[in-house]
Short mmCIF file of C-alpha atoms in Angstrom, two decimals:
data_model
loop_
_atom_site.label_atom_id
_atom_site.label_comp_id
_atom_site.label_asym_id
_atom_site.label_seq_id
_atom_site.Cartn_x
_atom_site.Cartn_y
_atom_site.Cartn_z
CA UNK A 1 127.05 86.87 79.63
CA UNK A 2 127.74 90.45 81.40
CA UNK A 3 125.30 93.16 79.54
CA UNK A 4 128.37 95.33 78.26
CA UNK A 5 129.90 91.97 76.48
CA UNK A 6 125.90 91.43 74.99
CA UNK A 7 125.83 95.04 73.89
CA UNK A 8 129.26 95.35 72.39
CA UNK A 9 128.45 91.71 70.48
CA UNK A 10 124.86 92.81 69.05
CA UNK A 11 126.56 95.73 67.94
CA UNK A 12 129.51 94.17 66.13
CA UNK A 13 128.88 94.98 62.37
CA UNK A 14 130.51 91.56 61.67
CA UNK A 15 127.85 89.68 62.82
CA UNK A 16 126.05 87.68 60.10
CA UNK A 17 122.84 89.11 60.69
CA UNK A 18 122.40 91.07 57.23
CA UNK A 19 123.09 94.48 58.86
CA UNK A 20 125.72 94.60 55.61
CA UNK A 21 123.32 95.32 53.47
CA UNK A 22 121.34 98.13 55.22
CA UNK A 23 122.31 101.91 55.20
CA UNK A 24 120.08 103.49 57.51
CA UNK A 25 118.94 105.48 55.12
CA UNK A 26 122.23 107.42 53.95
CA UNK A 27 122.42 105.83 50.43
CA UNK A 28 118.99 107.16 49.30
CA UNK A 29 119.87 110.40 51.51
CA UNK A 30 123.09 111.11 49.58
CA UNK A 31 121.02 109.85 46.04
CA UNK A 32 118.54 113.04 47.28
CA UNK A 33 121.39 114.97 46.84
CA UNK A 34 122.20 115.32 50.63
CA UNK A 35 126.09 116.32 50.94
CA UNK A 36 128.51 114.51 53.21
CA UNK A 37 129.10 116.91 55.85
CA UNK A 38 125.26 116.98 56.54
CA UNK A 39 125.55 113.33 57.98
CA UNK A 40 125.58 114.46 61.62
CA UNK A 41 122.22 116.22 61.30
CA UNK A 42 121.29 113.41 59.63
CA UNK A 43 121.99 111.08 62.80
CA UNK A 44 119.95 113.78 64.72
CA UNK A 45 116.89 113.42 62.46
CA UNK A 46 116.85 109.88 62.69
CA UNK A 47 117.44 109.29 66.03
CA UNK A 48 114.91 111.23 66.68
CA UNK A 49 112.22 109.50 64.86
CA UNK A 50 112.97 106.15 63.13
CA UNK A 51 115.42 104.77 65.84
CA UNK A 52 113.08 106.42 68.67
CA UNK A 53 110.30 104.01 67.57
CA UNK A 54 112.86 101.18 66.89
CA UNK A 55 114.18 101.69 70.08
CA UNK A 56 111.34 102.19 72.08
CA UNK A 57 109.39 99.22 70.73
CA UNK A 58 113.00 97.09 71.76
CA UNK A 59 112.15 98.05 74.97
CA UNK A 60 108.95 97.07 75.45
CA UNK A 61 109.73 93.80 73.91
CA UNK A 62 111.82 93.26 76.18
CA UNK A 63 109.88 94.21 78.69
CA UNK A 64 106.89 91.92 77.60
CA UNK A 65 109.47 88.58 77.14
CA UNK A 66 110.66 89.32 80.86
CA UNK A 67 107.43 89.54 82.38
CA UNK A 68 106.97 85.94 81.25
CA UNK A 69 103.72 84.63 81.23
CA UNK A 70 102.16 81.78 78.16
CA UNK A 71 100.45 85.08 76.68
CA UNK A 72 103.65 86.94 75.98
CA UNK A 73 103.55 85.97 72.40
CA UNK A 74 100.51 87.24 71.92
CA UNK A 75 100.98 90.65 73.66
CA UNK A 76 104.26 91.04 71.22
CA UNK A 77 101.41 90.34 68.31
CA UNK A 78 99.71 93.47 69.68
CA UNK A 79 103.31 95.57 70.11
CA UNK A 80 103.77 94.60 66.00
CA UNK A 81 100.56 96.04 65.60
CA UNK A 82 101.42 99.07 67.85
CA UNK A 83 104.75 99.19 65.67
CA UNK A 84 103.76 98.91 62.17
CA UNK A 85 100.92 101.81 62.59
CA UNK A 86 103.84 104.37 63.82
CA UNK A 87 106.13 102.72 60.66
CA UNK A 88 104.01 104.07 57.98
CA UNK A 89 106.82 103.31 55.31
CA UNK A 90 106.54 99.78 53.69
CA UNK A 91 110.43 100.21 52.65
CA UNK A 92 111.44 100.77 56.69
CA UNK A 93 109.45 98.19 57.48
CA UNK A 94 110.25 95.45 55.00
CA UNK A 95 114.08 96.51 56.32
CA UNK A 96 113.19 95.84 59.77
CA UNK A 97 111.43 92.39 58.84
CA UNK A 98 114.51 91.12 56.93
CA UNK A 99 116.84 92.29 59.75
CA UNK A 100 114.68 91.03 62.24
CA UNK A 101 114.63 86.82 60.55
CA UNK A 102 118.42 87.08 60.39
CA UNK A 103 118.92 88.25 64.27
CA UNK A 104 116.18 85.61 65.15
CA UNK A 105 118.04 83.09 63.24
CA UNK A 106 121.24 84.02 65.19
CA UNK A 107 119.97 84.96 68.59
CA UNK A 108 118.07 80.93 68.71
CA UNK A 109 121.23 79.52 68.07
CA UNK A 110 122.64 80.94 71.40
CA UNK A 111 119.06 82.04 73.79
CA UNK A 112 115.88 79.76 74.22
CA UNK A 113 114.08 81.51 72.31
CA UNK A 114 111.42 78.86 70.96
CA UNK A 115 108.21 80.55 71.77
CA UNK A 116 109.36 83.46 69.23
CA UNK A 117 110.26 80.89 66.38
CA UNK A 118 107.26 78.72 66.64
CA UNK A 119 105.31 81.68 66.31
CA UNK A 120 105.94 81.77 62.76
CA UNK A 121 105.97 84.99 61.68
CA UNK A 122 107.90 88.03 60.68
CA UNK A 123 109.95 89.63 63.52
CA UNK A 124 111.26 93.44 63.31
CA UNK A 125 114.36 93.90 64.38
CA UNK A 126 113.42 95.65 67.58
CA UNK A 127 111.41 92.80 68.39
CA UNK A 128 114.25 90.37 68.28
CA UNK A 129 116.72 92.93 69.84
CA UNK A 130 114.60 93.36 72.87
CA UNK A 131 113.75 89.74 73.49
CA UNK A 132 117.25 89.13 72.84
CA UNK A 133 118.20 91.53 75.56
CA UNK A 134 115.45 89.88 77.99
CA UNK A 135 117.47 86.63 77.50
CA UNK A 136 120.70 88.37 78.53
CA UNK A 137 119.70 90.26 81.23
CA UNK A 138 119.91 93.86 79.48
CA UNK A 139 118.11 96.52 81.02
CA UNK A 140 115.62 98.82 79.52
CA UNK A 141 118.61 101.63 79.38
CA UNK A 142 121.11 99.46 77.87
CA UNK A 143 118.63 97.75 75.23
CA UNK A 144 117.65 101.57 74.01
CA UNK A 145 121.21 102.54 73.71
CA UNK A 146 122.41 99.26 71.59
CA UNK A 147 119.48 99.89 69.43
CA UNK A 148 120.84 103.66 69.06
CA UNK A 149 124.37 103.21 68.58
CA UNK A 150 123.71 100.27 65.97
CA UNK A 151 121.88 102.47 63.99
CA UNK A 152 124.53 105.32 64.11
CA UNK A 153 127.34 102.86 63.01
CA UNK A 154 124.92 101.74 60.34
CA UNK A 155 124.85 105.05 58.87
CA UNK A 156 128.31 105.76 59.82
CA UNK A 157 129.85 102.41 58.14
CA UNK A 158 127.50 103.13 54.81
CA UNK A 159 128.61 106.95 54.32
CA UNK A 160 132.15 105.46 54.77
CA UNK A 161 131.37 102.71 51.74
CA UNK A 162 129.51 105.48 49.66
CA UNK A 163 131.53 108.51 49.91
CA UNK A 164 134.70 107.48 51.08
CA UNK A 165 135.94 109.94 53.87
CA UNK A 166 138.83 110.25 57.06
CA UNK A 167 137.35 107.35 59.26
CA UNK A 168 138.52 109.66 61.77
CA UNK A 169 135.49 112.07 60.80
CA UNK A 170 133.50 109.06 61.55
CA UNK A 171 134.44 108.07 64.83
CA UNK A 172 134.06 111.62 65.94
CA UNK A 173 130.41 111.75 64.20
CA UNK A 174 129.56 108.97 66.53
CA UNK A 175 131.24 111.18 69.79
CA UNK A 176 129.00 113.99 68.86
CA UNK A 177 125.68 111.95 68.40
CA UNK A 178 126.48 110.57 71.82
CA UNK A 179 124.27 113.02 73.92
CA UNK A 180 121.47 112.89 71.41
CA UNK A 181 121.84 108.94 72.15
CA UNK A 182 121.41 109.18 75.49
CA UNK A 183 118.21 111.75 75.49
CA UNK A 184 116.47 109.13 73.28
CA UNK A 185 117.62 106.25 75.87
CA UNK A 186 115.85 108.95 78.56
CA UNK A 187 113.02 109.21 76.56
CA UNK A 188 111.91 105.34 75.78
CA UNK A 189 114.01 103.72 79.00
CA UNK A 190 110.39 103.68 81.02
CA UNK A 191 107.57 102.77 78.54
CA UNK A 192 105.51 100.68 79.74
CA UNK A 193 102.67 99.62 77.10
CA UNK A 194 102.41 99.39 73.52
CA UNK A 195 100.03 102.68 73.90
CA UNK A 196 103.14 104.56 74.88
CA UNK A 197 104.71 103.87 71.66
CA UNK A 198 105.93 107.41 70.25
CA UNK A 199 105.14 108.00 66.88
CA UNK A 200 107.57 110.70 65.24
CA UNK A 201 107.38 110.92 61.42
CA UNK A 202 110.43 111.85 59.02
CA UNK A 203 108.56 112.28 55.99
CA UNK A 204 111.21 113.00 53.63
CA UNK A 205 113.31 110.70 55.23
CA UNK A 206 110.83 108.23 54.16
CA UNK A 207 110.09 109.44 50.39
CA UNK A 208 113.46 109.15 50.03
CA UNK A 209 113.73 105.76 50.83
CA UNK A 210 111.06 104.59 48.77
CA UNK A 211 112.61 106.36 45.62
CA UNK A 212 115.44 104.20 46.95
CA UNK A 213 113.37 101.33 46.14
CA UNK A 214 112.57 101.49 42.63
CA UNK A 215 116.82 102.52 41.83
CA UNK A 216 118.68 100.46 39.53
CA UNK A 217 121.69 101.66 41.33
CA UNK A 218 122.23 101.38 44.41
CA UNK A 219 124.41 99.22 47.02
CA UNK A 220 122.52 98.87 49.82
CA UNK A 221 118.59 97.33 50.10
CA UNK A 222 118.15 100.37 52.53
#
């Protein structure tokens, strides 16, 4: 499998991974009272903190499952560690969990990936993304980006669902993120160790999602 045809598949909101029921945020950001037209800044914000740490700790789970080795289970025990101290939020991270068992569930059924399911515990997302992406030859660069754009078509498929708007608006949100894509790929492509982990914080992106929590209306977990 050629890394484009990977990225393009992991990215396919069709996929029965639960990504369906996630909105990146946008449902408790429009619930705040955040208007539609601010959804671009919005993609800024976030891919500047919350997919920054979701992509960067892809990468170095990928780099940790290519380096091989009987301890590399164990040194992904450590990244979670790394990972859930820069993902204060129990609501982001309880997102990332669920996301993560579905993708595992999938990604087994098509990679060895035996070592991560014997371990028998709760994956992030990022973890399985990255792993995945070790499997399939992905490099650091391309696993980065696919975590990126994923999360800007979450938010971008969500606004559509909650405030129904010119899909055309949509696609060219997702042109003008583009650049701010590829500086985050720049800025995670080369970690090397869970200490290199960035830790950015989006507070009110955060309160907001765990007001989110305690709705009685809403459509999305996240």
């Amino acid at each position: 499998m050629t890394a484009p045809y990977l990225s393009l598949l992991l990215a396919d909101g069709r996929l029965p991974t639960g990504a369906h029921t996630q909105s990146g945020g946008v449902e408790p950001a429009f619930q705040a009272g955040m208007p539609l037209a601010a959804v671009p800044d919005y993609l800024t914000v976030r891919l500047r903190t919350v997919t920054e740490v979701e992509a960067a700790t892809a990468v170095l789970a990928r780099r940790t499952w290519a380096d091989g080795g009987p301890d590399r289970v164990a040194a992904l025990v450590a990244l979670d560690v790394a990972w859930r101290a820069r993902t204060p939020s129990d609501v982001l991270r309880d997102a990332a969990d669920l996301l993560g068992r579905s993708h595992l569930r999938l990604a087994a059924a098509v990679w060895d990936l035996a070592p991560l399911v014997e371990a028998r515990r709760l994956w992030c997302r990022a973890f399985v993304v990255g792993v995945t992406a070790a499997a399939a030859g992905l490099s650091a660069a391309e696993t980065a980006r696919l975590v990126a754009f994923d999360d800007v078509q979450t938010v971008l498929a969500a606004a559509l669902k909650l405030a129904p708007f010119d899909p055309a608006h949509g696609v060219a949100w997702a042109v003008r993120a583009q650049p701010e894509v590829e500086r985050l790929v720049e800025r995670v492509a080369d970690l090397l160790s869970p200490a290199d982990l960035p830790a950015p914080t989006a507070p009110l992106l955060e309160q907001w999602g765990q007001q989110h929590r305690d709705s009685e209306r809403r459509l999305f977990r996240a």
